[in-house]
Short mmCIF file of N, CA, C and O in Angstrom, two decimals:
data_model
loop_
_atom_site.label_atom_id
_atom_site.label_comp_id
_atom_site.label_asym_id
_atom_site.label_seq_id
_atom_site.Cartn_x
_atom_site.Cartn_y
_atom_site.Cartn_z
N LEU A 1 11.28 15.42 4.47
CA LEU A 1 11.08 15.54 5.90
C LEU A 1 11.43 16.92 6.43
O LEU A 1 11.02 17.27 7.51
N ARG A 2 12.26 17.63 5.72
CA ARG A 2 12.66 18.98 6.11
C ARG A 2 13.27 19.03 7.51
O ARG A 2 12.93 19.88 8.33
N LEU A 3 14.16 18.12 7.76
CA LEU A 3 14.83 18.07 9.05
C LEU A 3 16.13 18.86 9.01
O LEU A 3 16.79 18.93 7.97
N GLU A 4 16.50 19.44 10.14
CA GLU A 4 17.81 20.07 10.27
C GLU A 4 18.87 18.97 10.23
O GLU A 4 18.63 17.85 10.67
N GLU A 5 20.06 19.30 9.74
CA GLU A 5 21.11 18.30 9.63
C GLU A 5 21.55 17.78 11.00
O GLU A 5 21.81 16.60 11.17
N VAL A 6 21.62 18.66 11.98
CA VAL A 6 21.96 18.27 13.35
C VAL A 6 20.66 17.93 14.08
O VAL A 6 19.71 18.70 14.07
N GLY A 7 20.64 16.75 14.69
CA GLY A 7 19.42 16.26 15.32
C GLY A 7 19.06 16.95 16.62
O GLY A 7 19.75 17.86 17.08
N ASN A 8 17.96 16.49 17.19
CA ASN A 8 17.47 17.02 18.46
C ASN A 8 16.64 15.95 19.16
O ASN A 8 16.38 14.89 18.59
N VAL A 9 16.19 16.23 20.36
CA VAL A 9 15.39 15.26 21.12
C VAL A 9 13.90 15.51 20.99
O VAL A 9 13.10 14.70 21.44
N ALA A 10 13.50 16.62 20.37
CA ALA A 10 12.10 17.01 20.33
C ALA A 10 11.32 16.53 19.11
O ALA A 10 10.11 16.41 19.16
N THR A 11 11.99 16.27 18.02
CA THR A 11 11.30 15.89 16.79
C THR A 11 10.69 14.49 16.93
O THR A 11 11.35 13.56 17.37
N VAL A 12 9.43 14.37 16.53
CA VAL A 12 8.73 13.09 16.54
C VAL A 12 8.52 12.68 15.09
O VAL A 12 7.97 13.45 14.29
N LEU A 13 8.96 11.47 14.74
CA LEU A 13 8.83 10.96 13.38
C LEU A 13 7.68 9.96 13.32
O LEU A 13 7.58 9.06 14.17
N PHE A 14 6.82 10.11 12.31
CA PHE A 14 5.67 9.25 12.10
C PHE A 14 5.79 8.48 10.80
O PHE A 14 6.38 8.98 9.84
N GLU A 15 5.17 7.33 10.75
CA GLU A 15 5.02 6.61 9.49
C GLU A 15 3.79 7.16 8.78
O GLU A 15 2.73 7.30 9.39
N GLN A 16 3.93 7.48 7.51
CA GLN A 16 2.79 7.95 6.74
C GLN A 16 1.96 6.76 6.29
O GLN A 16 2.52 5.77 5.81
N PRO A 17 0.65 6.85 6.39
CA PRO A 17 -0.18 5.73 5.90
C PRO A 17 -0.02 5.57 4.39
O PRO A 17 0.11 6.54 3.65
N SER A 18 0.01 4.31 3.95
CA SER A 18 0.10 4.00 2.53
C SER A 18 -1.29 3.85 1.95
O SER A 18 -2.25 3.58 2.67
N PRO A 19 -1.41 3.97 0.63
CA PRO A 19 -2.71 3.74 0.00
C PRO A 19 -3.23 2.35 0.34
O PRO A 19 -2.45 1.41 0.49
N GLN A 20 -4.53 2.20 0.45
CA GLN A 20 -5.15 0.95 0.87
C GLN A 20 -4.73 -0.22 -0.02
O GLN A 20 -4.48 -1.32 0.47
N GLU A 21 -4.61 0.00 -1.32
CA GLU A 21 -4.25 -1.10 -2.21
C GLU A 21 -2.83 -1.61 -1.97
O GLU A 21 -2.49 -2.73 -2.30
N GLU A 22 -1.99 -0.80 -1.32
CA GLU A 22 -0.62 -1.21 -1.05
C GLU A 22 -0.49 -2.06 0.21
O GLU A 22 0.35 -2.93 0.28
N CYS A 23 -1.32 -1.81 1.22
CA CYS A 23 -1.09 -2.49 2.50
C CYS A 23 -2.20 -3.43 2.91
O CYS A 23 -2.27 -3.84 4.06
N GLY A 24 -3.08 -3.80 2.01
CA GLY A 24 -4.06 -4.82 2.34
C GLY A 24 -5.45 -4.26 2.56
O GLY A 24 -5.82 -3.23 1.99
N ASP A 25 -6.20 -4.93 3.41
CA ASP A 25 -7.62 -4.64 3.59
C ASP A 25 -7.91 -3.28 4.21
O ASP A 25 -8.81 -2.58 3.81
N ALA A 26 -7.16 -2.92 5.24
CA ALA A 26 -7.48 -1.68 5.96
C ALA A 26 -6.27 -0.76 6.00
O ALA A 26 -5.13 -1.20 6.09
N GLN A 27 -6.54 0.52 5.92
CA GLN A 27 -5.46 1.49 6.02
C GLN A 27 -4.97 1.56 7.46
O GLN A 27 -5.76 1.58 8.40
N VAL A 28 -3.66 1.58 7.64
CA VAL A 28 -3.05 1.59 8.95
C VAL A 28 -2.92 3.04 9.42
O VAL A 28 -2.52 3.91 8.65
N PRO A 29 -3.29 3.33 10.67
CA PRO A 29 -3.14 4.71 11.16
C PRO A 29 -1.68 5.10 11.32
O PRO A 29 -0.80 4.24 11.37
N SER A 30 -1.42 6.41 11.40
CA SER A 30 -0.05 6.89 11.61
C SER A 30 0.51 6.33 12.90
O SER A 30 -0.19 6.24 13.91
N VAL A 31 1.76 5.94 12.86
CA VAL A 31 2.43 5.35 14.01
C VAL A 31 3.70 6.15 14.27
O VAL A 31 4.42 6.51 13.34
N ILE A 32 3.99 6.42 15.56
CA ILE A 32 5.25 7.08 15.91
C ILE A 32 6.37 6.06 15.77
O ILE A 32 6.32 4.97 16.36
N ILE A 33 7.37 6.39 14.96
CA ILE A 33 8.48 5.46 14.71
C ILE A 33 9.76 5.86 15.44
O ILE A 33 10.63 5.02 15.65
N ALA A 34 9.86 7.14 15.82
CA ALA A 34 11.05 7.60 16.56
C ALA A 34 10.75 8.92 17.25
O ALA A 34 9.93 9.71 16.78
N LYS A 35 11.45 9.13 18.35
CA LYS A 35 11.37 10.39 19.09
C LYS A 35 12.78 10.94 19.21
O LYS A 35 13.61 10.40 19.94
N GLY A 36 13.04 12.00 18.47
CA GLY A 36 14.38 12.58 18.39
C GLY A 36 15.19 11.89 17.31
O GLY A 36 14.80 10.84 16.79
N TYR A 37 16.31 12.50 16.96
CA TYR A 37 17.24 11.90 16.00
C TYR A 37 18.61 12.52 16.20
O TYR A 37 18.74 13.59 16.79
N GLU A 38 19.65 11.81 15.76
CA GLU A 38 21.02 12.27 15.94
C GLU A 38 21.44 13.27 14.87
O GLU A 38 22.00 14.31 15.18
N ARG A 39 21.21 12.90 13.61
CA ARG A 39 21.64 13.75 12.50
C ARG A 39 21.00 13.23 11.21
O ARG A 39 20.45 12.14 11.18
N VAL A 40 21.10 14.03 10.17
CA VAL A 40 20.78 13.57 8.83
C VAL A 40 22.11 13.29 8.16
O VAL A 40 22.99 14.14 8.13
N LEU A 41 22.27 12.09 7.68
CA LEU A 41 23.51 11.64 7.05
C LEU A 41 23.33 11.67 5.54
O LEU A 41 22.37 11.10 5.02
N TYR A 42 24.24 12.34 4.86
CA TYR A 42 24.19 12.41 3.40
C TYR A 42 25.30 11.54 2.83
O TYR A 42 26.47 11.81 3.02
N GLY A 43 24.90 10.46 2.15
CA GLY A 43 25.84 9.56 1.50
C GLY A 43 25.50 9.48 0.02
O GLY A 43 24.58 10.15 -0.47
N ASP A 44 26.23 8.65 -0.70
CA ASP A 44 26.01 8.53 -2.14
C ASP A 44 24.70 7.83 -2.50
O ASP A 44 24.30 7.83 -3.65
N ASP A 45 24.03 7.23 -1.53
CA ASP A 45 22.72 6.63 -1.78
C ASP A 45 21.59 7.51 -1.26
O ASP A 45 20.46 7.07 -1.13
N GLY A 46 21.90 8.77 -0.96
CA GLY A 46 20.87 9.71 -0.52
C GLY A 46 20.92 9.98 0.97
O GLY A 46 21.78 9.47 1.68
N PRO A 47 19.97 10.78 1.45
CA PRO A 47 19.94 11.15 2.87
C PRO A 47 19.29 10.06 3.74
O PRO A 47 18.33 9.42 3.33
N TYR A 48 19.84 9.88 4.93
CA TYR A 48 19.30 8.95 5.92
C TYR A 48 19.23 9.66 7.26
O TYR A 48 20.12 10.44 7.61
N VAL A 49 18.20 9.37 8.02
CA VAL A 49 18.05 9.90 9.38
C VAL A 49 18.71 8.90 10.32
O VAL A 49 18.38 7.71 10.29
N GLU A 50 19.65 9.39 11.12
CA GLU A 50 20.37 8.53 12.06
C GLU A 50 19.73 8.61 13.44
O GLU A 50 19.45 9.70 13.94
N LEU A 51 19.49 7.43 14.04
CA LEU A 51 18.85 7.33 15.35
C LEU A 51 19.73 6.52 16.30
O LEU A 51 20.39 5.58 15.88
N SER A 52 19.68 6.89 17.57
CA SER A 52 20.28 6.04 18.59
C SER A 52 19.23 5.01 19.00
O SER A 52 18.03 5.16 18.70
N LYS A 53 19.66 3.97 19.68
CA LYS A 53 18.73 2.91 20.10
C LYS A 53 17.59 3.47 20.95
O LYS A 53 16.44 3.05 20.80
N SER A 54 17.89 4.43 21.81
CA SER A 54 16.86 4.98 22.70
C SER A 54 15.85 5.86 21.97
O SER A 54 14.77 6.13 22.51
N GLN A 55 16.17 6.32 20.78
CA GLN A 55 15.25 7.18 20.03
C GLN A 55 14.25 6.38 19.20
O GLN A 55 13.23 6.91 18.77
N VAL A 56 14.53 5.11 18.97
CA VAL A 56 13.65 4.26 18.16
C VAL A 56 12.45 3.84 19.00
O VAL A 56 12.61 3.39 20.14
N CYS A 57 11.25 3.98 18.48
CA CYS A 57 10.04 3.47 19.13
C CYS A 57 9.88 2.02 18.68
O CYS A 57 9.30 1.72 17.62
N TRP A 58 10.40 1.11 19.47
CA TRP A 58 10.53 -0.29 19.06
C TRP A 58 9.21 -0.99 18.80
O TRP A 58 9.15 -1.91 17.98
N ASN A 59 8.14 -0.57 19.44
CA ASN A 59 6.83 -1.18 19.19
C ASN A 59 6.38 -0.97 17.75
O ASN A 59 5.55 -1.72 17.24
N ALA A 60 6.91 0.05 17.09
CA ALA A 60 6.53 0.35 15.71
C ALA A 60 7.26 -0.55 14.71
O ALA A 60 6.90 -0.56 13.53
N TRP A 61 8.24 -1.31 15.15
CA TRP A 61 9.09 -2.10 14.25
C TRP A 61 9.06 -3.58 14.63
O TRP A 61 10.08 -4.15 15.01
N PRO A 62 7.93 -4.27 14.51
CA PRO A 62 7.84 -5.64 15.00
C PRO A 62 8.47 -6.72 14.10
O PRO A 62 8.65 -7.85 14.54
N HIS A 63 8.81 -6.38 12.88
CA HIS A 63 9.33 -7.39 11.95
C HIS A 63 10.82 -7.16 11.70
O HIS A 63 11.22 -6.11 11.21
N LEU A 64 11.63 -8.17 12.02
CA LEU A 64 13.08 -8.10 11.88
C LEU A 64 13.55 -9.10 10.83
O LEU A 64 13.18 -10.27 10.87
N ASN A 65 14.37 -8.63 9.92
CA ASN A 65 15.06 -9.49 8.96
C ASN A 65 16.53 -9.49 9.34
O ASN A 65 17.26 -8.56 9.00
N GLU A 66 16.95 -10.52 10.10
CA GLU A 66 18.35 -10.62 10.50
C GLU A 66 19.15 -11.22 9.36
O GLU A 66 18.82 -12.27 8.84
N LYS A 67 20.19 -10.54 8.99
CA LYS A 67 21.07 -11.01 7.92
C LYS A 67 22.28 -11.68 8.57
O LYS A 67 23.33 -11.10 8.70
N ASN A 68 22.07 -12.90 8.99
CA ASN A 68 23.08 -13.63 9.79
C ASN A 68 24.21 -14.18 8.93
O ASN A 68 24.37 -15.39 8.79
N HIS A 69 25.00 -13.29 8.37
CA HIS A 69 26.19 -13.74 7.68
C HIS A 69 27.29 -12.69 7.84
O HIS A 69 27.02 -11.52 8.10
N ASP A 70 28.52 -13.12 7.69
CA ASP A 70 29.68 -12.28 8.00
C ASP A 70 29.78 -11.03 7.13
O ASP A 70 30.33 -10.03 7.57
N ASN A 71 29.29 -11.07 5.90
CA ASN A 71 29.44 -9.91 5.03
C ASN A 71 28.24 -8.97 5.08
O ASN A 71 28.11 -8.09 4.26
N SER A 72 27.38 -9.13 6.07
CA SER A 72 26.23 -8.25 6.24
C SER A 72 26.65 -6.98 7.00
O SER A 72 27.37 -7.05 7.98
N TYR A 73 26.17 -5.87 6.51
CA TYR A 73 26.47 -4.59 7.14
C TYR A 73 25.35 -4.12 8.07
O TYR A 73 25.58 -3.27 8.92
N TYR A 74 24.15 -4.67 7.89
CA TYR A 74 23.00 -4.22 8.67
C TYR A 74 21.91 -5.29 8.68
O TYR A 74 21.89 -6.19 7.85
N ASP A 75 21.00 -5.17 9.66
CA ASP A 75 19.75 -5.93 9.69
C ASP A 75 18.64 -4.95 9.32
O ASP A 75 18.82 -3.73 9.43
N GLU A 76 17.49 -5.48 8.93
CA GLU A 76 16.37 -4.64 8.50
C GLU A 76 15.17 -4.84 9.42
O GLU A 76 14.82 -5.98 9.73
N TYR A 77 14.56 -3.75 9.83
CA TYR A 77 13.30 -3.78 10.57
C TYR A 77 12.20 -3.19 9.70
O TYR A 77 12.43 -2.24 8.96
N PHE A 78 11.01 -3.77 9.82
CA PHE A 78 9.84 -3.30 9.09
C PHE A 78 8.73 -2.96 10.08
O PHE A 78 8.58 -3.62 11.11
N THR A 79 7.94 -1.96 9.74
CA THR A 79 6.72 -1.68 10.51
C THR A 79 5.66 -2.70 10.06
O THR A 79 5.86 -3.44 9.09
N ARG A 80 4.53 -2.73 10.75
CA ARG A 80 3.44 -3.62 10.32
C ARG A 80 3.03 -3.31 8.88
O ARG A 80 2.85 -4.18 8.06
N GLN A 81 2.91 -2.01 8.61
CA GLN A 81 2.48 -1.58 7.28
C GLN A 81 3.52 -1.90 6.21
O GLN A 81 3.20 -2.47 5.17
N SER A 82 4.79 -1.55 6.47
CA SER A 82 5.81 -1.79 5.45
C SER A 82 6.03 -3.29 5.23
O SER A 82 6.30 -3.72 4.10
N HIS A 83 5.88 -4.09 6.28
CA HIS A 83 6.04 -5.54 6.13
C HIS A 83 4.90 -6.11 5.29
O HIS A 83 5.13 -7.00 4.44
N ALA A 84 3.68 -5.64 5.49
CA ALA A 84 2.55 -6.13 4.70
C ALA A 84 2.75 -5.81 3.22
O ALA A 84 2.48 -6.64 2.34
N ILE A 85 3.26 -4.62 2.94
CA ILE A 85 3.52 -4.23 1.54
C ILE A 85 4.66 -5.07 0.97
O ILE A 85 4.56 -5.60 -0.14
N TRP A 86 5.73 -5.22 1.74
CA TRP A 86 6.86 -6.03 1.30
C TRP A 86 6.41 -7.46 1.00
O TRP A 86 6.75 -8.02 -0.05
N LYS A 87 5.63 -8.05 1.91
CA LYS A 87 5.17 -9.43 1.74
C LYS A 87 4.32 -9.58 0.48
O LYS A 87 4.49 -10.52 -0.29
N SER A 88 3.44 -8.63 0.26
CA SER A 88 2.59 -8.66 -0.94
C SER A 88 3.44 -8.59 -2.21
O SER A 88 3.23 -9.34 -3.17
N ARG A 89 4.40 -7.71 -2.21
CA ARG A 89 5.29 -7.59 -3.38
C ARG A 89 6.13 -8.84 -3.57
O ARG A 89 6.34 -9.30 -4.69
N TRP A 90 6.64 -9.39 -2.46
CA TRP A 90 7.47 -10.59 -2.53
C TRP A 90 6.69 -11.75 -3.12
O TRP A 90 7.20 -12.49 -3.96
N GLU A 91 5.45 -11.91 -2.69
CA GLU A 91 4.61 -13.00 -3.18
C GLU A 91 4.26 -12.84 -4.65
O GLU A 91 3.92 -13.81 -5.32
N LYS A 92 4.34 -11.63 -5.16
CA LYS A 92 4.08 -11.36 -6.59
C LYS A 92 5.38 -11.38 -7.40
O LYS A 92 5.38 -10.99 -8.56
N TRP A 93 6.47 -11.79 -6.78
CA TRP A 93 7.79 -11.85 -7.42
C TRP A 93 8.25 -10.49 -7.91
O TRP A 93 8.92 -10.37 -8.93
N ASP A 94 7.89 -9.44 -7.20
CA ASP A 94 8.37 -8.10 -7.53
C ASP A 94 9.89 -8.10 -7.43
O ASP A 94 10.45 -8.50 -6.40
N PRO A 95 10.60 -7.65 -8.46
CA PRO A 95 12.07 -7.67 -8.41
C PRO A 95 12.67 -6.69 -7.40
O PRO A 95 13.83 -6.84 -7.01
N LYS A 96 11.89 -5.70 -6.96
CA LYS A 96 12.38 -4.73 -5.98
C LYS A 96 11.32 -4.54 -4.88
O LYS A 96 10.72 -3.48 -4.77
N PRO A 97 11.11 -5.56 -4.05
CA PRO A 97 10.03 -5.48 -3.06
C PRO A 97 10.23 -4.43 -1.97
O PRO A 97 9.29 -4.03 -1.31
N CYS A 98 11.47 -3.95 -1.78
CA CYS A 98 11.75 -2.96 -0.73
C CYS A 98 11.74 -1.53 -1.25
O CYS A 98 11.84 -0.59 -0.46
N GLN A 99 11.63 -1.35 -2.55
CA GLN A 99 11.73 -0.01 -3.12
C GLN A 99 10.62 0.90 -2.57
O GLN A 99 9.45 0.58 -2.62
N GLY A 100 11.05 2.04 -2.02
CA GLY A 100 10.11 3.02 -1.49
C GLY A 100 9.52 2.68 -0.14
O GLY A 100 8.69 3.43 0.37
N LEU A 101 9.92 1.57 0.46
CA LEU A 101 9.35 1.17 1.75
C LEU A 101 10.08 1.85 2.91
O LEU A 101 11.28 2.10 2.85
N LEU A 102 9.34 2.10 3.96
CA LEU A 102 9.93 2.58 5.20
C LEU A 102 10.58 1.40 5.89
O LEU A 102 9.93 0.39 6.18
N MET A 103 11.88 1.50 6.11
CA MET A 103 12.63 0.46 6.79
C MET A 103 13.61 1.11 7.76
O MET A 103 14.04 2.23 7.56
N LEU A 104 13.93 0.37 8.78
CA LEU A 104 14.92 0.79 9.76
C LEU A 104 16.11 -0.15 9.60
O LEU A 104 15.97 -1.36 9.66
N TYR A 105 17.28 0.45 9.37
CA TYR A 105 18.49 -0.34 9.18
C TYR A 105 19.31 -0.30 10.47
O TYR A 105 19.67 0.78 10.93
N ALA A 106 19.59 -1.47 11.04
CA ALA A 106 20.42 -1.58 12.24
C ALA A 106 21.85 -1.85 11.77
O ALA A 106 22.18 -2.94 11.32
N GLN A 107 22.70 -0.84 11.88
CA GLN A 107 24.05 -0.91 11.31
C GLN A 107 24.97 -1.75 12.19
O GLN A 107 25.10 -1.51 13.38
N HIS A 108 25.63 -2.77 11.58
CA HIS A 108 26.57 -3.64 12.30
C HIS A 108 28.01 -3.19 12.12
O HIS A 108 28.84 -3.36 13.01
N LYS A 109 28.33 -2.70 10.93
CA LYS A 109 29.70 -2.28 10.67
C LYS A 109 29.71 -1.14 9.67
O LYS A 109 28.72 -0.87 9.00
N THR A 110 30.83 -0.46 9.60
CA THR A 110 30.95 0.68 8.69
C THR A 110 30.96 0.18 7.25
O THR A 110 31.11 -1.02 6.99
N VAL A 111 30.84 1.11 6.32
CA VAL A 111 30.97 0.78 4.90
C VAL A 111 32.26 1.38 4.34
O VAL A 111 32.38 1.63 3.15
N GLU A 112 33.25 1.56 5.23
CA GLU A 112 34.51 2.16 4.80
C GLU A 112 35.25 1.31 3.77
O GLU A 112 36.09 1.82 3.03
N ASP A 113 34.91 0.03 3.68
CA ASP A 113 35.52 -0.84 2.67
C ASP A 113 34.68 -0.92 1.38
O ASP A 113 34.98 -1.70 0.49
N ARG A 114 33.65 -0.10 1.30
CA ARG A 114 32.74 -0.09 0.14
C ARG A 114 32.85 1.26 -0.56
O ARG A 114 32.18 2.21 -0.18
N PRO A 115 33.68 1.38 -1.60
CA PRO A 115 33.86 2.68 -2.26
C PRO A 115 32.65 3.15 -3.07
O PRO A 115 32.53 4.33 -3.35
N TRP A 116 31.75 2.22 -3.42
CA TRP A 116 30.58 2.60 -4.20
C TRP A 116 29.31 2.21 -3.47
O TRP A 116 29.21 1.14 -2.87
N ALA A 117 28.31 3.08 -3.54
CA ALA A 117 26.99 2.80 -2.97
C ALA A 117 26.31 1.71 -3.78
O ALA A 117 26.63 1.51 -4.96
N PRO A 118 25.35 0.98 -3.19
CA PRO A 118 24.64 -0.06 -3.94
C PRO A 118 23.99 0.45 -5.23
O PRO A 118 23.85 -0.30 -6.19
N SER A 119 23.62 1.71 -5.27
CA SER A 119 22.95 2.26 -6.46
C SER A 119 23.92 2.79 -7.51
O SER A 119 23.50 3.38 -8.50
N ALA A 120 25.23 2.58 -7.34
CA ALA A 120 26.23 3.19 -8.23
C ALA A 120 26.08 2.75 -9.69
O ALA A 120 26.48 3.48 -10.59
N SER A 121 25.46 1.60 -9.92
CA SER A 121 25.30 1.17 -11.31
C SER A 121 24.27 2.02 -12.06
O SER A 121 24.36 2.18 -13.27
N VAL A 122 23.31 2.60 -11.35
CA VAL A 122 22.31 3.46 -11.98
C VAL A 122 22.53 4.94 -11.66
O VAL A 122 22.05 5.81 -12.39
N LYS A 123 23.22 5.23 -10.56
CA LYS A 123 23.57 6.60 -10.19
C LYS A 123 25.08 6.67 -9.97
O LYS A 123 25.55 6.66 -8.84
N PRO A 124 25.86 6.69 -11.07
CA PRO A 124 27.32 6.63 -10.93
C PRO A 124 27.88 7.77 -10.08
O PRO A 124 27.37 8.89 -10.09
N HIS A 125 28.92 7.46 -9.34
CA HIS A 125 29.65 8.44 -8.55
C HIS A 125 31.09 7.96 -8.45
O HIS A 125 31.38 6.78 -8.65
N PRO A 126 32.02 8.86 -8.15
CA PRO A 126 33.42 8.44 -8.01
C PRO A 126 33.60 7.49 -6.82
O PRO A 126 32.82 7.52 -5.87
N ALA A 127 34.61 6.66 -6.90
CA ALA A 127 34.94 5.79 -5.76
C ALA A 127 35.33 6.65 -4.57
O ALA A 127 35.96 7.70 -4.70
N ARG A 128 34.92 6.23 -3.38
CA ARG A 128 35.23 6.94 -2.14
C ARG A 128 36.24 6.12 -1.34
O ARG A 128 35.95 4.99 -0.97
N ASP A 129 37.39 6.70 -1.08
CA ASP A 129 38.44 5.99 -0.34
C ASP A 129 38.00 5.55 1.05
O ASP A 129 38.46 4.54 1.56
N ASN A 130 37.13 6.31 1.68
CA ASN A 130 36.68 6.01 3.05
C ASN A 130 35.27 5.45 3.11
O ASN A 130 34.64 5.49 4.16
N GLY A 131 34.76 4.95 1.98
CA GLY A 131 33.41 4.40 1.94
C GLY A 131 32.40 5.42 1.45
O GLY A 131 32.64 6.62 1.48
N TYR A 132 31.27 4.94 0.99
CA TYR A 132 30.28 5.80 0.36
C TYR A 132 29.39 6.56 1.34
O TYR A 132 28.64 7.45 0.94
N ALA A 133 29.47 6.24 2.63
CA ALA A 133 28.68 6.97 3.64
C ALA A 133 29.30 6.75 5.02
O ALA A 133 30.02 5.77 5.24
N ASP A 134 28.97 7.62 5.94
CA ASP A 134 29.51 7.57 7.31
C ASP A 134 28.55 6.85 8.26
O ASP A 134 28.17 7.38 9.30
N TYR A 135 28.10 5.65 7.90
CA TYR A 135 27.25 4.86 8.79
C TYR A 135 28.06 4.40 9.98
O TYR A 135 29.20 3.95 9.83
N ARG A 136 27.44 4.48 11.17
CA ARG A 136 28.14 4.12 12.39
C ARG A 136 27.53 2.86 13.01
O ARG A 136 26.31 2.80 13.20
N PRO A 137 28.36 1.86 13.31
CA PRO A 137 27.85 0.66 13.97
C PRO A 137 27.16 1.02 15.28
O PRO A 137 27.60 1.91 16.01
N GLY A 138 26.05 0.34 15.56
CA GLY A 138 25.31 0.60 16.79
C GLY A 138 24.24 1.66 16.63
O GLY A 138 23.49 1.94 17.57
N TYR A 139 24.14 2.28 15.45
CA TYR A 139 23.10 3.26 15.18
C TYR A 139 22.11 2.69 14.17
O TYR A 139 22.34 1.64 13.57
N TYR A 140 21.02 3.40 14.02
CA TYR A 140 19.91 2.95 13.19
C TYR A 140 19.60 4.04 12.17
O TYR A 140 19.71 5.23 12.47
N TYR A 141 19.17 3.62 10.98
CA TYR A 141 18.98 4.56 9.87
C TYR A 141 17.65 4.34 9.18
O TYR A 141 17.23 3.21 8.96
N ILE A 142 17.02 5.46 8.86
CA ILE A 142 15.79 5.47 8.08
C ILE A 142 16.05 6.32 6.85
O ILE A 142 16.59 7.42 6.96
N SER A 143 15.65 5.81 5.70
CA SER A 143 15.82 6.58 4.47
C SER A 143 14.94 7.82 4.50
O SER A 143 13.79 7.77 4.90
N ASP A 144 15.51 8.94 4.08
CA ASP A 144 14.78 10.20 4.01
C ASP A 144 14.20 10.45 2.61
O ASP A 144 13.58 11.45 2.37
N ASN A 145 14.43 9.52 1.70
CA ASN A 145 13.95 9.74 0.33
C ASN A 145 12.86 8.74 -0.08
O ASN A 145 12.77 8.34 -1.20
N LYS A 146 12.03 8.37 0.88
CA LYS A 146 10.94 7.42 0.63
C LYS A 146 9.96 7.98 -0.37
O LYS A 146 9.63 9.11 -0.41
#
């Protein structure tokens, strides 16, 4: 994405269209997913773009996966395109249906009690006393390494 680490209000973020075979019958046009961003956050699972609620273009994220349990750190939002791809993969029993998908993570709590990132088994890193990333509750995150 080539974003500056410190955010601004002028940057407009778009969803890139996926190949037709990935998202069904018709290719989806580019959609604005956010206007402005707070910062780029670098954690042990890679870079994430941090957004405030007002920067998210909510019409672009119609599919919500609420993780209604106490040990959940975030909920997941999908665009029309990313949800169609996820659904297709899920129906084919793909073991990693979210891999490479554009998703918006709605952070509920910090990961300060999580010394290792979810990918630590394949990308080892030292334990972090304050958690593997500085995710802030009430903010939203998009992976920058799609």
